[in-house]
Coordinates of C-alpha atoms in Angstrom, one line a residue:
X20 CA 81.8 -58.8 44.5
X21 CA 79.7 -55.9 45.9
X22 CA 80.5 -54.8 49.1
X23 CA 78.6 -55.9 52.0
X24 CA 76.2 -54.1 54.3
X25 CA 77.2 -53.7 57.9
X26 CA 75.4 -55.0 60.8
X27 CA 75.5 -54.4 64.3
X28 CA 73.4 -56.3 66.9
X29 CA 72.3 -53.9 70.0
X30 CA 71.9 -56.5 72.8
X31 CA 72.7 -60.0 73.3
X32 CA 69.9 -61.6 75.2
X33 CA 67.2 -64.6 73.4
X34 CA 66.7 -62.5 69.6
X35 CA 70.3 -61.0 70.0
X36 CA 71.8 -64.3 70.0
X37 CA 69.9 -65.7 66.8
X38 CA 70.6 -62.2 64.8
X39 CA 74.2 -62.6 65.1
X40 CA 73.9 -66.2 63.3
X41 CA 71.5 -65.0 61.0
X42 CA 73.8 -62.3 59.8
X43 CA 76.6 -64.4 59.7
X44 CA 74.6 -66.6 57.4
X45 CA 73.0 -64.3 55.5
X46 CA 75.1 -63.8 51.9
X47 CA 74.9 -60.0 51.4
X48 CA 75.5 -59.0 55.3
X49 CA 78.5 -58.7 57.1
X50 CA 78.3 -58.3 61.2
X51 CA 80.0 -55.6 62.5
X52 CA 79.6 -56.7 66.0
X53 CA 77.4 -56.9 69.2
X54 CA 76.7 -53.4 71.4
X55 CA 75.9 -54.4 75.2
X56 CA 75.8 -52.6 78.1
X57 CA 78.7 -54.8 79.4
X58 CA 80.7 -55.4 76.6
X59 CA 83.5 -57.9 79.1
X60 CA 80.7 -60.1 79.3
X61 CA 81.7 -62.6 76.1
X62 CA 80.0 -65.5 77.2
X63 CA 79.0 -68.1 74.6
X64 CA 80.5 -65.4 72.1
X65 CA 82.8 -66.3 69.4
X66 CA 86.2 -64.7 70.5
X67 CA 86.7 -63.2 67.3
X68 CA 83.3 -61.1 66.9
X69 CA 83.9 -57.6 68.3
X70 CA 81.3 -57.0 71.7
X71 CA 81.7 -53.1 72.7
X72 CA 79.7 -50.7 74.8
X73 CA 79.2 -48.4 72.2
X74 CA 78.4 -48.0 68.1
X75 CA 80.8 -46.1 67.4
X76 CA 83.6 -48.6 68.8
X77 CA 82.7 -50.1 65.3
X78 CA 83.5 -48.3 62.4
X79 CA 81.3 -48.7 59.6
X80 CA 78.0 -49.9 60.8
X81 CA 75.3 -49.0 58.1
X82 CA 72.1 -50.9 59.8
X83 CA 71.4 -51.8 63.6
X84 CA 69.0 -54.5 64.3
X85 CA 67.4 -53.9 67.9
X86 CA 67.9 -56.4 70.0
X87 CA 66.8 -54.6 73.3
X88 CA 63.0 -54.7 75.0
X89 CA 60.2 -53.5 73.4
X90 CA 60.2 -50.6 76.0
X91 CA 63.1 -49.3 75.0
X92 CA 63.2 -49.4 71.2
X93 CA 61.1 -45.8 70.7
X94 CA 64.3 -44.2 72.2
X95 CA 67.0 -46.4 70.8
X96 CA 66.0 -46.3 67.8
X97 CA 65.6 -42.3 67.6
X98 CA 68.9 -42.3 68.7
X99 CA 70.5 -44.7 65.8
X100 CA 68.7 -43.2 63.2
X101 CA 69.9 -39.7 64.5
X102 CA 73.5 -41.0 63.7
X103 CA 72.5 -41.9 60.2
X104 CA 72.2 -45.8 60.9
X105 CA 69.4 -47.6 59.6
X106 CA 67.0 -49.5 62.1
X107 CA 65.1 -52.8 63.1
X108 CA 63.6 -53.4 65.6
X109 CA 60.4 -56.3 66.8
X110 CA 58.5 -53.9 68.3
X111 CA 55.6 -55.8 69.6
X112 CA 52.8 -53.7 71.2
X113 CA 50.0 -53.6 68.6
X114 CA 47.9 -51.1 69.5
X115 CA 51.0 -48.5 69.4
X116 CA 53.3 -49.1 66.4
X117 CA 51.2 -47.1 64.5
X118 CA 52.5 -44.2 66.5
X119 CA 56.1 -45.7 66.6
X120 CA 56.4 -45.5 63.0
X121 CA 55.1 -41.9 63.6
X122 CA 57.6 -40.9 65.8
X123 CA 59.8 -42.2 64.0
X124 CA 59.2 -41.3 60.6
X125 CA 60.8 -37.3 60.5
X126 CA 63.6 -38.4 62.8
X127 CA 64.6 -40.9 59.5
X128 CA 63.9 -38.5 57.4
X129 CA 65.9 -35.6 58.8
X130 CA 69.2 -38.0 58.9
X131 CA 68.7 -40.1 55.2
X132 CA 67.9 -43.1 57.2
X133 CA 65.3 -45.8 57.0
X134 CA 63.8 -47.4 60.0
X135 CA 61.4 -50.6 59.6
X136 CA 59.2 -51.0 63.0
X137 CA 57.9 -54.2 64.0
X138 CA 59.7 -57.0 62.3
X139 CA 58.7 -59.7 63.9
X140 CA 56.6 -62.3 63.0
X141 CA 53.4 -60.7 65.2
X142 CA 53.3 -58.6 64.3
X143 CA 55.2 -58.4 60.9
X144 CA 55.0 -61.5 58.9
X145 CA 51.9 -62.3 60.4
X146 CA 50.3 -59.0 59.5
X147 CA 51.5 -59.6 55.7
X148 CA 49.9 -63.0 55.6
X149 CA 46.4 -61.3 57.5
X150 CA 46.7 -58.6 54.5
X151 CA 46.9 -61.2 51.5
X152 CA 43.8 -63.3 53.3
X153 CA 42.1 -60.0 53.4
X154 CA 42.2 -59.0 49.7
X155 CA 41.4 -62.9 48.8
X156 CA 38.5 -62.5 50.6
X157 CA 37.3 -59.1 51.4
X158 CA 34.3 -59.8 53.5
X159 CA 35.1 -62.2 56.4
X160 CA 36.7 -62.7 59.5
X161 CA 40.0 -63.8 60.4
X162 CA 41.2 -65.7 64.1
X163 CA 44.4 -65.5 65.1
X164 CA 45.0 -67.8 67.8
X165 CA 49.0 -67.7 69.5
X166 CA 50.9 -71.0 70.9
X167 CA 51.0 -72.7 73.4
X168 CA 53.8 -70.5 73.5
X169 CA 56.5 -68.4 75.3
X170 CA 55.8 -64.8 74.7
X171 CA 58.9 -62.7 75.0
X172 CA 57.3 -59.2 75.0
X173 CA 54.9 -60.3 77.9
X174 CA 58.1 -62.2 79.7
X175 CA 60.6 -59.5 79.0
X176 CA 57.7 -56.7 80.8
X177 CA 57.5 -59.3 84.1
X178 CA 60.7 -59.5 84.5
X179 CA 60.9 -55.4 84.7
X180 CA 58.9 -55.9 87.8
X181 CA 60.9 -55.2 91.2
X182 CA 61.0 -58.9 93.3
X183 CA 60.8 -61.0 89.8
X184 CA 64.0 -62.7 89.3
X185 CA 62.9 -64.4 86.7
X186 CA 59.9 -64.7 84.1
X187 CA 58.3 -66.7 81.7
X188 CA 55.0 -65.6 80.1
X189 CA 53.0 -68.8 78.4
X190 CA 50.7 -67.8 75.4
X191 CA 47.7 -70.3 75.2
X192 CA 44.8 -70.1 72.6
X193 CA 41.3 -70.5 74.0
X194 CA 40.3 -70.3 70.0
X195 CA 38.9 -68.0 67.6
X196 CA 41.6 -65.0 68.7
X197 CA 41.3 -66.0 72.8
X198 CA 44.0 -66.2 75.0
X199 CA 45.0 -67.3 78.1
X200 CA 48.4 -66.4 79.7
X201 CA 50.3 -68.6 82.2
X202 CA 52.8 -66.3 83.9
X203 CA 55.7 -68.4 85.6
X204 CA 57.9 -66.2 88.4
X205 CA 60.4 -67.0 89.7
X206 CA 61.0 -64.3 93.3
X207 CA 63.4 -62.8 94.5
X208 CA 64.2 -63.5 98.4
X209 CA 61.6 -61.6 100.2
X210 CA 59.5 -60.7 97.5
X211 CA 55.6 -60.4 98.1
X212 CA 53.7 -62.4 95.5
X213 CA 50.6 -60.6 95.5
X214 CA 52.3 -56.9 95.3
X215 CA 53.9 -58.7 92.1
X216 CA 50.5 -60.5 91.1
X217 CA 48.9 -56.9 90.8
X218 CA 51.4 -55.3 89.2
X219 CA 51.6 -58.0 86.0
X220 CA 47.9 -57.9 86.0
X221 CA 47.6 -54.0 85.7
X222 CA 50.6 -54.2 82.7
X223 CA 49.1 -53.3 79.9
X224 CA 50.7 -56.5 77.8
X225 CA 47.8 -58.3 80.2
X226 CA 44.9 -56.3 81.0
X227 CA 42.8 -57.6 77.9
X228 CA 43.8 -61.6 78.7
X229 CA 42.9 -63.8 81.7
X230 CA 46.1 -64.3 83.2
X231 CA 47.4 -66.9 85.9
X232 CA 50.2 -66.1 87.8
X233 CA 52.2 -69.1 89.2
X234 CA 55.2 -69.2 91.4
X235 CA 58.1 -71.4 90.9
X236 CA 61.5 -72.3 91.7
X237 CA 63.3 -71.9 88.7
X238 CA 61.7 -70.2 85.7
X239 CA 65.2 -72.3 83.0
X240 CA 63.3 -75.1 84.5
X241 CA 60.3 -74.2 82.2
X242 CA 61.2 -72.1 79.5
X243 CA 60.6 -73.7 75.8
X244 CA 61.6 -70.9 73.3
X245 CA 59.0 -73.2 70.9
X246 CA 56.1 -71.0 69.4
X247 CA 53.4 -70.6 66.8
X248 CA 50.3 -69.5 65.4
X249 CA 46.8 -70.3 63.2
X250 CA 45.2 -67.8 61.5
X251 CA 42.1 -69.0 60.0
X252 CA 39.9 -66.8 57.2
X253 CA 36.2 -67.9 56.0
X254 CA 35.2 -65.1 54.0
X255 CA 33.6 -63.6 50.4
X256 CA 35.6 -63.8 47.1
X257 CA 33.4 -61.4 45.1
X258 CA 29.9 -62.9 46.0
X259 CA 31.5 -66.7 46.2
X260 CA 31.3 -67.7 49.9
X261 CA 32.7 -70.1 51.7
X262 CA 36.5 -69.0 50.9
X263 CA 38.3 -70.8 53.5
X264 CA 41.9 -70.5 54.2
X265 CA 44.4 -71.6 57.0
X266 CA 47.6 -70.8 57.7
X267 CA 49.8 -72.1 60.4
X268 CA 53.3 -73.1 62.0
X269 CA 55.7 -73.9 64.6
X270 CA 58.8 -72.3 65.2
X271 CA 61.6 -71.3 67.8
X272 CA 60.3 -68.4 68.4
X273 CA 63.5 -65.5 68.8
X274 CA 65.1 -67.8 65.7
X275 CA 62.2 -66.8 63.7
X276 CA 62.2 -63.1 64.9
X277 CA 66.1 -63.0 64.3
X278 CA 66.1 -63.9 61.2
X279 CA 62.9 -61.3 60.2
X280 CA 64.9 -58.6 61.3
X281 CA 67.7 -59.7 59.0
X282 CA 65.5 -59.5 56.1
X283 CA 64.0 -56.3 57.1
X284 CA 67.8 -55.3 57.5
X285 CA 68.4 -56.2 54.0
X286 CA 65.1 -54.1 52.7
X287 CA 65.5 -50.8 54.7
X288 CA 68.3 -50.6 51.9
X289 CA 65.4 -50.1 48.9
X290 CA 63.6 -47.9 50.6
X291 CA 63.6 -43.9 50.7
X292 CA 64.6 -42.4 54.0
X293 CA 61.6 -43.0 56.5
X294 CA 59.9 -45.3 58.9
X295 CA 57.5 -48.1 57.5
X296 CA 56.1 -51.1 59.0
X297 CA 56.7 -54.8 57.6
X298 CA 53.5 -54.2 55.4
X299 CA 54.5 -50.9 53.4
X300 CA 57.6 -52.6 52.3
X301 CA 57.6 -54.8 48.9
X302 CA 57.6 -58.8 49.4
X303 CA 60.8 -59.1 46.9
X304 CA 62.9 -56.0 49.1
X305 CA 63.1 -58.8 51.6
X306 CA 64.9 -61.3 49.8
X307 CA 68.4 -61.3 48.7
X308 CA 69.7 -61.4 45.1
X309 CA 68.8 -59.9 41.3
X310 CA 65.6 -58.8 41.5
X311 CA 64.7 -60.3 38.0
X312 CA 66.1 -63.8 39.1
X313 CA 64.0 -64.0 42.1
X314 CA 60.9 -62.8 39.8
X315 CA 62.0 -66.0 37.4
X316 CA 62.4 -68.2 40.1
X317 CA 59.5 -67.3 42.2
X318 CA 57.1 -66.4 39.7

């Protein structure tokens, strides 16, 4: 039997909880163990995976699936591929992981590593499945419309906010690529909810939606990790129009992203050194197995 690959999961909040079972469920991985910036706190943690404060408390650890907030991942990542570890990460701010893969691209290079930037499922999977609606229809438009849904970039960026104790940012869809975000806050004592009003609305992650900002006791009173998304395409095969396609689901929404990162784990393995995004990388490098008897199966 071949060896397995090496995983370690850096931080153990909502995704870094699902990666370590998808790792431990996925056949040609093997989890190395959990990095934290506390490594005593173990709880809800099987006793016998390894939780230390650094990578190198690990041994072997071939590919690092970033677990940490958006935020942080330009720098953690740098610094994992700088050690020769092949990186994941969900980076979810559109409008810059263009630029991550950039930056990140000679840094993979210069240490024979592979990084794969946001692999997720918005983007990521999503961004695959807007691709293959565009080339089946080349004229057209496509809507994208999120949830109802907990957002975890937009919650994780609240709850960075000094006096927020706790966060929850709600996705709704207006339609035809509209949103609306609910932002539930929970305060700390003494906190000023209009100093904390501005400052979510001037975050970049909401400046392009109308956003409502709503005070409550206890955010774990509200959270539902549940999640999804429609894309709808009416467009032109060739001169046919009228080419009308749909795609949409329902999911748990750091489950899903958990176990993306797992398969983009799996394919930074068939690439050359580098950084690429979800949509660079071939459909099959995802999956595990003989590449001919997926073809046979799939096909």
């Amino acid at each position: 039997m071949a060896t397995r690959l090496r995983a370690a999961v850096i931080g153990y909040g909502n995704v870094g909880r699902y990666a370590v079972e998808a790792v431990q469920e996925a056949p040609d991985l093997e989890l190395a163990g959990i990095v934290r910036r506390d490594p005593s706190d173990r709880a809800g943690i099987d006793p016998s995976v390894a939780v230390v404060g650094h990578v190198s408390e690990l041994g072997r650890v071939d590919v690092a699936l970033l677990c940490v907030p958006t935020r942080q991942v330009p720098e953690v990542a740098q610094r994992y591929l700088a050690a020769g570890i092949n990186t994941v990460d969900s980076y979810d701010i559109h409008g810059e992981l263009v630029d991550l893969r950039r930056r990140l691209d000679p840094v993979a290079r210069e240490h024979g590593a592979v990084a794969i930037v946001s692999a997720g499922w918005d983007p990521g999977t999503d961004s695959m499945v807007r691709a293959m609606l565009e080339f089946m229809a080349p004229r057209g438009i496509t809507y994208t419309d999120f949830g109802p849904g907990m957002s975890m970039g937009h919650s994780v960026a609240v709850r960075a906010i000094p006096g927020v104790r706790d966060a929850m940012s709600l996705t709704v869809p207006v339609g035809q690529g509209v949103h609306r975000r609910l932002v539930y806050v929970e305060l700390e004592p003494g906190a000023d909810l209009e100093v904390v009003t501005r400052r979510i609305l001037e975050d970049p992650y909401f400046q392009h939606d109308e956003t409502r900002v709503i005070p409550v006791p206890s955010v774990e009173d509200v959270v539902d990790m549940g999640h999804g998304v429609r894309m709808e395409r009416k467009g032109v095969s060739g001169r046919t129009h009228n080419q009308r396609f749909l795609f949409d689901m329902r999911i748990n929404n750091p489950a899903l992203t958990a176990q993306v990162m797992v398969a983009a784990a799996r394919a930074t393995f068939r690439q050359r050194p580098g950084a690429y995004t979800m949509l660079e990388v071939p459909v099959i490098d995802y999956l595990p197995g003989d590449r001919e008897a997926l073809l046979r199966r799939l096909m």
